Coordinates of C-alpha atoms in Angstrom, one line a residue:
X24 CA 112.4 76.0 56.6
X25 CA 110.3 76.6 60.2
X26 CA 110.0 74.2 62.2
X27 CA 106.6 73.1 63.0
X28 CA 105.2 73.8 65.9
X29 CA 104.5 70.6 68.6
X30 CA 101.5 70.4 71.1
X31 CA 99.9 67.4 73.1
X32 CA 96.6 68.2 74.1
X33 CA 94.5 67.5 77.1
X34 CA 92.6 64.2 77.2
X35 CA 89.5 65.7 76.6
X36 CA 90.8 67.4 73.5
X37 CA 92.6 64.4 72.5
X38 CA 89.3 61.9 72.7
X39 CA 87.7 64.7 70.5
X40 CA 90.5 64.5 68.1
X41 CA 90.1 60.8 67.7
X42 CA 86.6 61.4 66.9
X43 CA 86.9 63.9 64.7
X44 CA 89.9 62.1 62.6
X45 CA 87.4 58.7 62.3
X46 CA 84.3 61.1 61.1
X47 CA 82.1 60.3 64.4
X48 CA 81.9 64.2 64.7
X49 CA 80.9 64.6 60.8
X50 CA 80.1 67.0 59.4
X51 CA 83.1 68.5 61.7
X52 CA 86.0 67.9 60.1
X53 CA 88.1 70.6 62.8
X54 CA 87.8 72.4 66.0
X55 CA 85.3 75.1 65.9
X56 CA 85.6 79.1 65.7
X57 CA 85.0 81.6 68.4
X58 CA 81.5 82.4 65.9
X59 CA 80.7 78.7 65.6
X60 CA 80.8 78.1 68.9
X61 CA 79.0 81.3 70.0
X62 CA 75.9 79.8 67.4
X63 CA 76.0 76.5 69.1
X64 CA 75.8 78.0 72.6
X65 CA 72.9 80.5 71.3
X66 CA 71.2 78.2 68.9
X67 CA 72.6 74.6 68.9
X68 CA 73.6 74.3 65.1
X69 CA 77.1 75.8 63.8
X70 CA 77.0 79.2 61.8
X71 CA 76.3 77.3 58.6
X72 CA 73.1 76.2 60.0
X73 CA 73.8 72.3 61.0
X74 CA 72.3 71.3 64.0
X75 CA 75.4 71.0 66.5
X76 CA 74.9 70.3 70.3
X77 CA 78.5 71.0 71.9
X78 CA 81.5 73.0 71.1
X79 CA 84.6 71.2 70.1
X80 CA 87.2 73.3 70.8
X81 CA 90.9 73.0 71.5
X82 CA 93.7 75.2 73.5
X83 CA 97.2 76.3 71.8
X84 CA 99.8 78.4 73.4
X85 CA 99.5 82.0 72.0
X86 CA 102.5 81.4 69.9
X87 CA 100.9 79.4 67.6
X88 CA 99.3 82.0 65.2
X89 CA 96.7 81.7 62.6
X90 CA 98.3 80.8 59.1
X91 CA 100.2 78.0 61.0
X92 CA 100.1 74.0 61.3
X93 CA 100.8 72.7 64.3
X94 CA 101.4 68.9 65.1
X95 CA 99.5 67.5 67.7
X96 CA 100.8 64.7 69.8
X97 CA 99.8 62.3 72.3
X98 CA 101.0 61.6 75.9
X99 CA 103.8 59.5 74.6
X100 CA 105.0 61.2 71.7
X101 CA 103.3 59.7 68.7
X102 CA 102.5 61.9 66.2
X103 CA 98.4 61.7 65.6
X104 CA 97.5 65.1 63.5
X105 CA 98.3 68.6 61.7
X106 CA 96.0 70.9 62.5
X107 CA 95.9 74.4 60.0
X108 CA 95.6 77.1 62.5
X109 CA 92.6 79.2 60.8
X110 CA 91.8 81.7 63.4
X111 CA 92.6 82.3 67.2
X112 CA 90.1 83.6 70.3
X113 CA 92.3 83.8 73.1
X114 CA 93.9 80.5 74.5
X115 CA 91.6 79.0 72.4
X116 CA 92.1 77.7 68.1
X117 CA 90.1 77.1 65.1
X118 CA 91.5 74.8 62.4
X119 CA 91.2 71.6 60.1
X120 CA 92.7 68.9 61.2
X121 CA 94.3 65.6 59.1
X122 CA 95.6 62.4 60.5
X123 CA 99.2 61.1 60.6
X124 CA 99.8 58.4 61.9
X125 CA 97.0 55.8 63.1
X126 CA 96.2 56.1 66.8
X127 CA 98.0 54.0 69.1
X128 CA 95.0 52.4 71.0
X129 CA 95.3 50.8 74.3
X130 CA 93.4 47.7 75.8
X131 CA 90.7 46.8 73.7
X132 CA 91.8 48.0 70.3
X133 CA 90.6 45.9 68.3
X134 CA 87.2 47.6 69.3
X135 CA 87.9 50.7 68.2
X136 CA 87.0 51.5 64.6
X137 CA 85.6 54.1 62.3
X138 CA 81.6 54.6 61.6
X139 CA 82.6 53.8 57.8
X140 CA 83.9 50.4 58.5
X141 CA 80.9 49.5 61.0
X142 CA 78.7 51.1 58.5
X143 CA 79.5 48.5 56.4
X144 CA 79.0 46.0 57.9
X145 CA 75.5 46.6 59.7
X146 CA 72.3 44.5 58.3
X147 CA 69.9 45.9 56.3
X148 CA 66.9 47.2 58.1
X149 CA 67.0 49.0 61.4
X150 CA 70.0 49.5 63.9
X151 CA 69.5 50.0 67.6
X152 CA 72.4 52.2 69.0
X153 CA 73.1 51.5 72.4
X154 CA 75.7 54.1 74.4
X155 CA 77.0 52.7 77.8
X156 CA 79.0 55.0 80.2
X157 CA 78.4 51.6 82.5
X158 CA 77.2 48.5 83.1
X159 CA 73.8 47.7 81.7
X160 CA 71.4 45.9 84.7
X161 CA 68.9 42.6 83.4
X162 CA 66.2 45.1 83.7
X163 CA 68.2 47.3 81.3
X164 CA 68.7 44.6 79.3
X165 CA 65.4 43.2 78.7
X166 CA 64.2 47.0 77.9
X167 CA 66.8 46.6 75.2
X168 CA 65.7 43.4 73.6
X169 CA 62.3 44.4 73.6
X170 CA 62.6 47.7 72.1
X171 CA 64.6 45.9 69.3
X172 CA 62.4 43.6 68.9
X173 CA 59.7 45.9 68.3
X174 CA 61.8 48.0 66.3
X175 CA 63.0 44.7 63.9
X176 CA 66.3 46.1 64.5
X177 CA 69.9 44.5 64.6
X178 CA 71.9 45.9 68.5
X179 CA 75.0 48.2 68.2
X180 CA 76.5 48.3 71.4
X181 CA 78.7 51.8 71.8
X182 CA 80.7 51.8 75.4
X183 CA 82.2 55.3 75.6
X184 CA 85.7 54.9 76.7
X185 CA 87.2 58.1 78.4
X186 CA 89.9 57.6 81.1
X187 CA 90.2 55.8 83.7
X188 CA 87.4 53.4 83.6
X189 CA 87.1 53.1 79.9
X190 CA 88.2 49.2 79.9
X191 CA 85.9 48.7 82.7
X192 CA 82.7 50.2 80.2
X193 CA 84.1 47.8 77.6
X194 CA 84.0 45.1 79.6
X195 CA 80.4 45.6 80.4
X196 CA 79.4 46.2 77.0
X197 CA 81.0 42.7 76.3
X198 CA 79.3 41.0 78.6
X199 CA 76.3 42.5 77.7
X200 CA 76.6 41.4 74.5
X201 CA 76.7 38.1 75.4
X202 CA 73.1 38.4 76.8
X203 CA 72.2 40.0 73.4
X204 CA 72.4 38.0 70.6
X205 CA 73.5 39.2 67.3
X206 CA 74.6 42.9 68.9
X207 CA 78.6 43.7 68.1
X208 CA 80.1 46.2 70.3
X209 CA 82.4 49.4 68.9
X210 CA 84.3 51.7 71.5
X211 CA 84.0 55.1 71.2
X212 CA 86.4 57.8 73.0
X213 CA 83.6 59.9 73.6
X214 CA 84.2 62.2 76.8
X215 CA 81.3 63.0 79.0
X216 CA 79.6 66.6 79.1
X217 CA 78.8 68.3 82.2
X218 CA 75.5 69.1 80.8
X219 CA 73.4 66.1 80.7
X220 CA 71.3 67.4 77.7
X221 CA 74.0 68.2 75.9
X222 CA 75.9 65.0 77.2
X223 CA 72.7 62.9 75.4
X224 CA 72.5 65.1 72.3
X225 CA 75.9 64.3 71.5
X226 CA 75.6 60.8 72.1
X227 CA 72.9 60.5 69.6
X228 CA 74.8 62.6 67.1
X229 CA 77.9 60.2 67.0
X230 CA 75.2 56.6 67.2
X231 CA 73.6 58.5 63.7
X232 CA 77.2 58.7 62.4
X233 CA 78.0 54.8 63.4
X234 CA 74.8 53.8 61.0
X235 CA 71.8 53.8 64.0
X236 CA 68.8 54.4 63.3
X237 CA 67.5 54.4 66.4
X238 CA 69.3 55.3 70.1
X239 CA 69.1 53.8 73.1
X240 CA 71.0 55.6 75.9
X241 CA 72.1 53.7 78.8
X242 CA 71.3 55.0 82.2
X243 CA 74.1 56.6 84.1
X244 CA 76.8 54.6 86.3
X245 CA 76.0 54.2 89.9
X246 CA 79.0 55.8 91.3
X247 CA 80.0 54.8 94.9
X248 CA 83.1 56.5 96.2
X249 CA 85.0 54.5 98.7
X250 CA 86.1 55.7 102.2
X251 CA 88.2 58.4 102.5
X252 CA 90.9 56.5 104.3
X253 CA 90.8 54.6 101.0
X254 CA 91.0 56.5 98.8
X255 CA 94.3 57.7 96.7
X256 CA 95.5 61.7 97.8
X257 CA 98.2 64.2 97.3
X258 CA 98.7 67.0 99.6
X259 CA 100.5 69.8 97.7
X260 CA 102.4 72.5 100.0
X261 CA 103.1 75.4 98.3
X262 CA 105.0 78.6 99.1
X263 CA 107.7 80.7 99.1
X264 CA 111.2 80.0 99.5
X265 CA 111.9 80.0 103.5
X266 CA 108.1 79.4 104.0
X267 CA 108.9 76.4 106.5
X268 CA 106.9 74.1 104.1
X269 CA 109.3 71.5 103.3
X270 CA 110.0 71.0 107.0
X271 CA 106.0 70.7 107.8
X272 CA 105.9 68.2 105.0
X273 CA 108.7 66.3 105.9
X274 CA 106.8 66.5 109.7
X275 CA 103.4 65.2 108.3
X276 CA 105.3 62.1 106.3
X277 CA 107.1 61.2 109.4
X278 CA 103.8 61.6 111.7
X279 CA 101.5 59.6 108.9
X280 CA 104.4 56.7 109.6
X281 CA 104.1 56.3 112.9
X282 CA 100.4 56.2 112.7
X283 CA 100.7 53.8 110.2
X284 CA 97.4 52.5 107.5
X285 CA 98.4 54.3 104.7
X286 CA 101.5 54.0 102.7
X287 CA 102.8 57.8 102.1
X288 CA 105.4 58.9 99.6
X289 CA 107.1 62.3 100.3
X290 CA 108.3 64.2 97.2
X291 CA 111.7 66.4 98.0
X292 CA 111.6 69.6 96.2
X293 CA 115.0 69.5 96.1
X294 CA 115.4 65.8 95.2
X295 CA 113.2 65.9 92.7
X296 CA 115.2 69.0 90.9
X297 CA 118.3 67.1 91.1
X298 CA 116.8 63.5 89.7
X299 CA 113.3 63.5 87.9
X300 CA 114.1 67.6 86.7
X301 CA 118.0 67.8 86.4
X302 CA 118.4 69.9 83.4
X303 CA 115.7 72.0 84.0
X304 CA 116.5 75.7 84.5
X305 CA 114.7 78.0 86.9
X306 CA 112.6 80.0 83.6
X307 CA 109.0 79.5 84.0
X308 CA 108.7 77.0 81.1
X309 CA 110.9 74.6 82.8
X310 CA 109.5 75.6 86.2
X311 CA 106.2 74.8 85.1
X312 CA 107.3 71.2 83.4
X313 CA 109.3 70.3 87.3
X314 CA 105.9 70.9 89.0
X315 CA 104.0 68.6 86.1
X316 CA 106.3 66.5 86.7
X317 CA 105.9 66.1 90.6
X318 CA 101.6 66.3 89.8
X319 CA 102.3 63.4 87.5
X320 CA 104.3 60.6 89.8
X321 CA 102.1 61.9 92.8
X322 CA 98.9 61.4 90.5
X323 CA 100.6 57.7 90.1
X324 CA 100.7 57.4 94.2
X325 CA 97.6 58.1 94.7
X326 CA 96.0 56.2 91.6
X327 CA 96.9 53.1 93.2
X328 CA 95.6 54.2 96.5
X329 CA 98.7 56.1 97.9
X330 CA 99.1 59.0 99.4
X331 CA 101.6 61.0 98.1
X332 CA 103.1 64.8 99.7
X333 CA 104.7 67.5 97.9
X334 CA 106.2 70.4 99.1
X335 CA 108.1 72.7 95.8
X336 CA 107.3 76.6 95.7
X337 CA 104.7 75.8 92.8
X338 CA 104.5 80.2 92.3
X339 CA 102.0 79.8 89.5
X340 CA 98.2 78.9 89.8
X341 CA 97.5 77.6 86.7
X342 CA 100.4 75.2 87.3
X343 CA 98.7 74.2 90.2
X344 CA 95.3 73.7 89.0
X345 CA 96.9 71.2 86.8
X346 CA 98.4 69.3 89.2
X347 CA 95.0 69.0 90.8
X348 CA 93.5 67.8 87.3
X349 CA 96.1 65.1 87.3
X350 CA 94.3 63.4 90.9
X351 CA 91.1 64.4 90.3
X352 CA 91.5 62.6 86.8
X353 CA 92.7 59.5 88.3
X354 CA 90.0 59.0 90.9
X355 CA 92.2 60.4 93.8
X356 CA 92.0 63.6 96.5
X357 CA 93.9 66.7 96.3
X358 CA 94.4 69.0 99.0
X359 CA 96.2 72.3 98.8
X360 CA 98.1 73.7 101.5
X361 CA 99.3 77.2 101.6
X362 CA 101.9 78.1 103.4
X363 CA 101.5 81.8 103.5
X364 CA 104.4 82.6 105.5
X365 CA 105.1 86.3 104.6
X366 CA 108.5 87.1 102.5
X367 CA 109.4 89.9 105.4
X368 CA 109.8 86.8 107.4
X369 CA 111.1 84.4 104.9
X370 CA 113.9 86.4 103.8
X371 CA 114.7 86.6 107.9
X372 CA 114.9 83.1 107.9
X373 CA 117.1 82.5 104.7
X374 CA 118.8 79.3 105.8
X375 CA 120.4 78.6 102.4
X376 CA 121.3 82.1 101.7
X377 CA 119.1 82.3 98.4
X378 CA 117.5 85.7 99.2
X379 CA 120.8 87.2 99.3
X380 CA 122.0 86.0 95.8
X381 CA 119.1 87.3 94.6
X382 CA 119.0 90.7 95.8
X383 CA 122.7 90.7 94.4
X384 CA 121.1 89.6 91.0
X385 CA 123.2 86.5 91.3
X386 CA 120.1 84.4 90.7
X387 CA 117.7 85.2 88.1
X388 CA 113.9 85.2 88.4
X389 CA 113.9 84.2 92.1
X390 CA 110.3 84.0 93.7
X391 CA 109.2 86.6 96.0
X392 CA 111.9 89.0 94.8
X393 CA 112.5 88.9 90.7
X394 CA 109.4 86.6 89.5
X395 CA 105.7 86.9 91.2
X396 CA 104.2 84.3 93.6
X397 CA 100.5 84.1 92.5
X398 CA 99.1 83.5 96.2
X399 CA 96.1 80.8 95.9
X400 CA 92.7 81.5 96.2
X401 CA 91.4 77.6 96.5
X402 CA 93.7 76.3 99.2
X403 CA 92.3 73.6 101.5
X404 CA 94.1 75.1 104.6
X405 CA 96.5 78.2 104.7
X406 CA 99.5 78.4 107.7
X407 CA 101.3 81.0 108.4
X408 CA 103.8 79.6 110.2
X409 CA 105.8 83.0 111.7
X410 CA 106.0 82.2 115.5
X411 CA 104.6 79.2 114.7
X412 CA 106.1 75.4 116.1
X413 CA 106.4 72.8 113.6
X414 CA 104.7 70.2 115.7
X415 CA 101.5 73.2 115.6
X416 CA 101.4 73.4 111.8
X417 CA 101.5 69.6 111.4
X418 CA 99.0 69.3 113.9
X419 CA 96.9 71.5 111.8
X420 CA 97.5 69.3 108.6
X421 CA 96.8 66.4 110.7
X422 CA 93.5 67.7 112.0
X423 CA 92.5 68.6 108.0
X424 CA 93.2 65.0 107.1
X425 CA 91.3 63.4 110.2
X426 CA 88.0 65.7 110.0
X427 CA 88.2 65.1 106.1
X428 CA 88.2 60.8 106.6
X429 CA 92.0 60.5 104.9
X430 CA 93.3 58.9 108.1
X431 CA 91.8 57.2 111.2

C-alpha cells in the first residue's frame, strides 16, 4: 500500500485548519476550489450561493494529485488532519478535510474550544460578540457595557490569537473580562486579512458561528515599532560560490564587535552544513531544507532582539523569500545582500577548487555551472566585489545598517 503523502502547512494555513476542523468556518467544511474562490472574489458567497467573505485556500507540492489524501502536520510533527485532494489549480488544493488527532494548543489552552461547546453553554436571550486583535481601552469598555446593556445581552469575549502576540491578546481579553461582568472569553486562531473589510466580515462570520447575536469589533492595536537599534535583524548574503560573501560577513560580525551594542551571531555556511545540516545532500530538496534551516535559528536571534548574519549561496528565490517570512513573522528586520560578483570572476578566484570538480562533473548540480542561480530582484544592497577591498564592501554594509537605525 502507498504511502500517504505528509505536508505541514504555513501558519496562516494551519490557524485556518484549526478553524475549519472546530466548525468556526461552517458551512466550510475544506479548502476552497479555484471556482469557489473565483465567486468569492467576484461576488462574496461560494458557487453554491452562501455568502462567503474570504478564500480559504491552502498550498500542496504539485505531487500531491487530485484523488489523493494527504496528512497534514504541524510544526512539531503531530498529526492534525487528512485532507481528500479533490481538485488542484496550480500550487494551490481543494479538498475535505477530517481531524486526527486533537490540536496541541499552547499557552492558554484551556481557552480554546469549539462554537458547539460555547454554544452550549451561552444564556438564553442575546449574545454580544466581542473580537479583540488588542487591548480594549476604558473608553472601549464602557461602549461595550452599554451596548449590552441596551441590547439585554450576555458578553462573549473572542481574542484572536495568531502568532506572536497571541498570549498577549488573551491576556487582554482576560483582564477585560474582569471589568465586565458575567462575559467568558474563548480564543480563536483567527489570522488577520490584509483587507480590512474582508478582515471584519470574517470576523462576524466566525462570532455568528460561536452563538452571537450581535458583534462588536474591537478597534485595531496601536502598533509602536521600537528603535531600529532595537529591534531583532538578520542580514542574509547570498551568492555564488567564490562570491567573497562569506569573507564580507565574517568582516561585518567582526566590525559589529568592536563597535559593540548589539549582540551578533554569525552563521558559517560551512559550519552549519557540517552541524545543524550534516546528512543533507547538495539536491535542491535538501538545499532548500539547509537554508530553512539557517532562516529558522536566525529568525530565533533576532526574535529575542539579536542580530543574526548569514552568508550560504541560497541560489533559489523562493527559498529566500521564506527566510524573510521567518523574521518578518517574528517581529524582526531582514535585509538581503547580494553579492553579485560575476562567475567569470568567481571561478578565477576558486580558492577551494570546487569549480574545477565541477567542470570535471565530479560534483553534481553545482551553482553557477550545473544548477541555476536565480539572481534576486528585492535585495537591500547588491556588491560586486571584483577589484573590490573587503574593508570597501563592509563599509558599504556598515553604511546600510547605520542610514537604516540598526546600529549607532
Amino acid at each position: 500500500m502507498e504511502a500517504m503523502s505528509e505536508w505541514t502547512p504555513d501558519a496562516r494555513e494551519l490557524a485556518d485548519l484549526e478553524l475549519l476542523l472546530s466548525g468556526a468556518f461552517a458551512p466550510l467544511t475544506g479548502f476552497l476550489s479555484s471556482a469557489d474562490v473565483d465567486e468569492v472574489v467576484a461576488h462574496g458567497r461560494l458557487a453554491d450561493g452562501t455568502s462567503w467573505p474570504d478564500p480559504i485556500t491552502i498550498a500542496l507540492p504539485e505531487s500531491i494529485r487530485p484523488g489523493e489524501q494527504v496528512t497534514l502536520k504541524d510544526p512539531e510533527g503531530a498529526s492534525v488532519a487528512v485532507m481528500t485532494v479533490r481538485e488542484r489549480d496550480g500550487h494551490h488544493a481543494a479538498g475535505p478535510v477530517e481531524a486526527l488527532d486533537a490540536p496541541a494548543y499552547g499557552p492558554f489552552a484551556r481557552l480554546r474550544r469549539t462554537p458547539e461547546d460555547v454554544r452550549k453553554e451561552l444564556p438564553d436571550g442575546e449574545t454580544l460578540a466581542v473580537t479583540m486583535r488588542g487591548p480594549l481601552d476604558s473608553a472601549t469598555l464602557d461602549d461595550i457595557t452599554a451596548t449590552a446593556e441596551e441590547l439585554e445581552a450576555g458578553i462573549l469575549l473572542l481574542p484572536l490569537v495568531f502568532g506572536e502576540s497571541g498570549p498577549a491578546v488573551v491576556r487582554a481579553a482576560l483582564k477585560a473580562s474582569a471589568a465586565l461582568p458575567g462575559s467568558s472569553v474563548v480564543a480563536v486562531p483567527l489570522a488577520p486579512r490584509e483587507d480590512p473589510e474582508i478582515d471584519l466580515e470574517l470576523r462576524e462570520h466566525v462570532a455568528r458561528n460561536y452563538g452571537a447575536t450581535e458583534h462588536y469589533a474591537g478597534p485595531a492595536p496601536v502598533v509602536i515599532p521600537g528603535p531600529p537599534h532595537r529591534r531583532g535583524l538578520v542580514v542574509f548574503f547570498t551568492g555564488l560560490s567564490g562570491s567573497g560573501k562569506s569573507t564580507i560577513a565574517r568582516g561585518l560580525r567582526d566590525a559589529l564587535l568592536e563597535r559593540g551594542g548589539r549582540t551578533v551571531t554569525y552563521l558559517d555556511g560551512d559550519v552549519v552544513r557540517r552541524l545543524l545540516s550534516a546528512g543533507l545532500t547538495f539536491s535542491r530538496e535538501d538545499r532548500d531544507h539547509n537554508i530553512r534551516r539557517i532562516g529558522f535559528v536566525a529568525a530565533e536571534v533576532a526574535r529575542h532582539g539579536g542580530l543574526a548574519i548569514c552568508a550560504p549561496i541560497a541560489p533559489y528565490a523562493e527559498t529566500r523569500d521564506e527566510v524573510r517570512a521567518m523574521a518578518e513573522e517574528v517581529g524582526a528586520d531582514f535585509l538581503l545582500v547580494h553579492i553579485s560578483t560575476p562567475l567569470e570572476e568567481c571561478e578565477r578566484r576558486d580558492r577551494k577548487g570546487l569549480y574545477a570538480k565541477a567542470r570535471a562533473g565530479l560534483i553534481p548540480e553545482f551553482t553557477g555551472v550545473s544548477d541555476p542561480y536565480e539572481e534576486p530582484e528585492d535585495a537591500e544592497l547588491t556588491l560586486d566585489t571584483t577589484g573590490m577591498t573587503v574593508d570597501r564592501a563592509v563599509s558599504a554594509v556598515l553604511n546600510l545598517l547605520t542610514s537604516g537605525g540598526w546600529i549607532r
